[in-house]
Structures are given as C-alpha cells and as structure tokens.
Coordinates of C-alpha atoms in Angstrom, one line a residue:
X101 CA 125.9 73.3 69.5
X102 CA 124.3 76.3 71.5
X103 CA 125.3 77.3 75.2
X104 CA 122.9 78.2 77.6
X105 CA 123.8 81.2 79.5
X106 CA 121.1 80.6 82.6
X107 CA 121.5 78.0 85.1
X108 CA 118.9 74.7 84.5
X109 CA 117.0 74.8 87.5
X110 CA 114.5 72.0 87.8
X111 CA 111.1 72.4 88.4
X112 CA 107.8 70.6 88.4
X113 CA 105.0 70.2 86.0
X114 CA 103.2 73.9 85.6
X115 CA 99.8 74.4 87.1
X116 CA 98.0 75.1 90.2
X117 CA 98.9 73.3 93.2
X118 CA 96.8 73.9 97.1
X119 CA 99.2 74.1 100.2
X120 CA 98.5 71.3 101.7
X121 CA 98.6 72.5 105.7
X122 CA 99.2 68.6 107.4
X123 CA 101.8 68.2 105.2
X124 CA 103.9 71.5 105.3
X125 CA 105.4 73.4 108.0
X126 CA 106.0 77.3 108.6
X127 CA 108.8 77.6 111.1
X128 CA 110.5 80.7 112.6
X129 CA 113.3 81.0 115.3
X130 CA 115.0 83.2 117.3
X131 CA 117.8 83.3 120.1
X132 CA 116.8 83.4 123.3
X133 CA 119.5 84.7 125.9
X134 CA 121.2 85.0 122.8
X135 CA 122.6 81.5 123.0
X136 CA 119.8 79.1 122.8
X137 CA 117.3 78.6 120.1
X138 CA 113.6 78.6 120.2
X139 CA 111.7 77.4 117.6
X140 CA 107.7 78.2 116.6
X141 CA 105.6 76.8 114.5
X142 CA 102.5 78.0 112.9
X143 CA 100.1 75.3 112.7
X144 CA 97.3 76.9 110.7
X145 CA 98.7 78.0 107.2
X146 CA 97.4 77.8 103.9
X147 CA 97.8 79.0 100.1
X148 CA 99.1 78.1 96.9
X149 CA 101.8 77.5 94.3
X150 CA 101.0 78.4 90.4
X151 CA 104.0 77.3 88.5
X152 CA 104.3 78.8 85.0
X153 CA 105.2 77.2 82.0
X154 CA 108.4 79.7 82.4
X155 CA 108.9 78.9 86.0
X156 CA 110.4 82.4 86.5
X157 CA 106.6 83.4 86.0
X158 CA 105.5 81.5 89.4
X159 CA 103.1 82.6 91.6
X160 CA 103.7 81.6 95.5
X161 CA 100.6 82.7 98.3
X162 CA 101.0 82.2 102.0
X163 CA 98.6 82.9 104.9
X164 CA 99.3 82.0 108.4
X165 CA 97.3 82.3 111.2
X166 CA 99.2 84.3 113.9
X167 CA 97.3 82.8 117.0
X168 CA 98.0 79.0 115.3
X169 CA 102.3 80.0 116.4
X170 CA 103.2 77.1 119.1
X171 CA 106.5 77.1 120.9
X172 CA 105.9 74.2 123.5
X173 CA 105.6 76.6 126.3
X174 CA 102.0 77.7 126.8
X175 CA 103.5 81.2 128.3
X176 CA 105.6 82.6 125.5
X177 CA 103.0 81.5 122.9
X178 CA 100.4 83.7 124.1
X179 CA 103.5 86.3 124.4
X180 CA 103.7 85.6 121.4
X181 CA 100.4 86.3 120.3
X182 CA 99.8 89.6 122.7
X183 CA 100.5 93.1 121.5
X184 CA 104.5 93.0 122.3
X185 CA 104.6 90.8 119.3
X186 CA 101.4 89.7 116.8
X187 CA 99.1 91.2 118.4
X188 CA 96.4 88.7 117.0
X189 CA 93.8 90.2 117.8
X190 CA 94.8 93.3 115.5
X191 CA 96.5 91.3 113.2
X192 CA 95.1 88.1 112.6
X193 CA 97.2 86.6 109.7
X194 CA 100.6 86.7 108.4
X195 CA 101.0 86.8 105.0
X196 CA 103.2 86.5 101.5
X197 CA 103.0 86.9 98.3
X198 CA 106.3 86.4 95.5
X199 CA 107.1 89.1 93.0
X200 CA 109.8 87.2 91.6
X201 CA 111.7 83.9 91.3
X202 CA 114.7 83.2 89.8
X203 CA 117.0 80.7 89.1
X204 CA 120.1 80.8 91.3
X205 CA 122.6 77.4 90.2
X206 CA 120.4 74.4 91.0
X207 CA 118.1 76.1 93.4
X208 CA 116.4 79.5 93.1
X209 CA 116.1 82.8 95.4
X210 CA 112.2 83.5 95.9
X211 CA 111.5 87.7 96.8
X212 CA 108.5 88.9 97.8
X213 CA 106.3 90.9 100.1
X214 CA 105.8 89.4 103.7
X215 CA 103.2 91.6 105.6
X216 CA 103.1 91.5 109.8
X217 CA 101.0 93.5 112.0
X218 CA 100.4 95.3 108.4
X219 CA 103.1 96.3 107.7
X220 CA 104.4 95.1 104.5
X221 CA 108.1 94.4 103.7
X222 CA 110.3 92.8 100.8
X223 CA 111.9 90.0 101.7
X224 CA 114.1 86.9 99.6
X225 CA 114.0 83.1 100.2
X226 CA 116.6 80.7 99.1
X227 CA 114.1 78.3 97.9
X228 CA 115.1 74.7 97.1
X229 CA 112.2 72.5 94.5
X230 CA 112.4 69.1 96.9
X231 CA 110.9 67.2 93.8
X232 CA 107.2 66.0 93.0
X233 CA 105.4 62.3 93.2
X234 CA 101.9 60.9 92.3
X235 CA 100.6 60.2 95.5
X236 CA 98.5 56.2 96.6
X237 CA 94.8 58.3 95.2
X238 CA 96.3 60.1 91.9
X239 CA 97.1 63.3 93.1
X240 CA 100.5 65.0 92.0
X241 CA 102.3 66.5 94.8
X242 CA 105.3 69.1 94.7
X243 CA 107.7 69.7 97.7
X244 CA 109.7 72.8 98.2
X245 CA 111.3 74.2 101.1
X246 CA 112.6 78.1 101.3
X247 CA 115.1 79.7 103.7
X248 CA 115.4 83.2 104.9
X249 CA 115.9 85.8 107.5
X250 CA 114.1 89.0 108.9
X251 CA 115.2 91.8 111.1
X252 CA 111.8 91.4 112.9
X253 CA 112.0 95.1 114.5
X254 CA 111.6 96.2 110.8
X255 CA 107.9 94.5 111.3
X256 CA 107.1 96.5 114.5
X257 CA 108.4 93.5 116.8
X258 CA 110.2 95.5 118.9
X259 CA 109.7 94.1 122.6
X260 CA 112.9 93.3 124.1
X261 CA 114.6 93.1 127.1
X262 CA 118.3 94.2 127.5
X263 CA 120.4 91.3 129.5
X264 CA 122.9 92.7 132.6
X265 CA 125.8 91.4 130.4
X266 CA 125.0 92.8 127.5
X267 CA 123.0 91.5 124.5
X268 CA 118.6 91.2 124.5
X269 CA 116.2 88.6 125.5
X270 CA 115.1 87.8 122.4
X271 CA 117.2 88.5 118.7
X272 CA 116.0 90.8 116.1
X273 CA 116.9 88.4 113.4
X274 CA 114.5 85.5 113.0
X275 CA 115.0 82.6 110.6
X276 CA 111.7 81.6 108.9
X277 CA 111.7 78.2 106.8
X278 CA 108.9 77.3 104.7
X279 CA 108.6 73.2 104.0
X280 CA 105.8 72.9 101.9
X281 CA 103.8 70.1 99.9
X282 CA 100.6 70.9 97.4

C-alpha cells in the first residue's frame, strides 16, 4: 500500500480551454464609507485556461477591458475609469498571468502577476475547480472560480478622500473574484 504525501486535488481533462466572456464574470469590491459595499464588474474579459497533464503545470491568461468596469451608477464608473483610478485611456487593459498553482486540500492557491496602470504585481488566488460538463453542441466546458485581495494603492490607485470621523471614502483593499467557464 503506498501513501500519498500531496493532497488529491481534482481537476479537469488537460488541454486548452477559451474564457468564455457571457459565461464568466470578473468582479472586484470595495467599501465605500467604509461600511457599505460596492461591487464592479468588468464586462469585457477574455483569455484562456491550459491545464497540464500535471495540473500544477497550468497556464491561466486574463485580459480585462478597464473601460468595460460597471458599477450601476453611471458617475463612479467613469470615476472609475478617469486618471484617479484606471486611467483607461493610458491603460487600456488589466491583465494576469499565473506562475504557479498548487494544490492546497481539495482546492488550490493560484499566484501570479496582475498588471494595472502597468504596473505589475504578484498576487495569490484561492482557486476552487467548480467541475466540467459536455455542453447541448459537444463542447466540454470547465468552471472555476478564484478569490483574492489587493491593497490597490500598491497599483497606483491612490485617490481617496479622508472621512470627518475618521476612516477614507473608498478602502485600499479590494476583493477581486474570478467565476469563469471555457
């Protein structure tokens, strides 16, 4: 009988799978007032997903399109999207690309570099395999979703606004989750 000494993550079939943008979301939030949440979405994103046969070996790309970030309030997207923050017309996309995966119990912790404004940082996802499924015209499909946290001032997004009783407008931490199907 042999042990094995690393965690048996699952994962889906290797190969090359396309994001597929209508069916996966790029979300990050922020506190605003430091007590409420507000969420955006980007809504143009696209990349891909090459699982390896060792699916430590992965390869996970990401492109967002900074001016696509919707918040439901017409004002703070193009905030948003001005100089204070993305400054889209600079800096047109977001991007990442992994450098590493590996298992962590049933799920895995996904690093990589995330680049903003163009400035390039590492950054780690708990990422979670959701499961895969032939879809009604043949196509396989993979889910996954991934979790993390930036200190966004580390990206240049530095615009803030002290509050009278203390604490900012906006937080520096922002929560970004990835739920993604290809």
């Amino acid at each position: 009988m042999t042990t094995q000494t690393t965690p048996r993550t699952e994962a889906p079939v290797a190969g090359k799978y396309v994001l597929d943008p209508a069916h996966s979301d790029l979300q990050v939030s922020a506190r605003h007032l430091m007590v409420t949440k507000v969420t955006g979405t980007f809504g143009e994103i696209q990349g891909m997903l090459e699982v390896g046969e060792n699916p430590t070996e992965s390869v996970v790309e990401v492109v967002a399109h900074a001016a696509s970030v919707t918040t439901g309030s017409a004002d703070r997207d193009d905030h948003l999207r001005s100089a204070d923050f993305l400054d889209v017309e600079h800096y047109p996309t977001v991007t990442f690309n992994s450098t590493g995966l590996t298992p962590d119990g049933k799920n895995w912790k996904l690093t990589g570099d995330l680049t903003i404004r163009d400035i390039t940082k590492p950054v780690t996802f708990d990422m979670a395999y959701e499961g895969s499924v032939v879809d009604p015209y043949g196509n396989q499909k993979v889910a996954f979703t991934a979790n993390g946290q930036i200190d966004r001032e580390a990206w240049g997004l530095t615009w803030n606004v002290p509050l009278e009783g203390g604490g900012v407008l906006v937080s520096k931490q922002f929560k970004i989750t990835f739920a993604v199907q290809a």
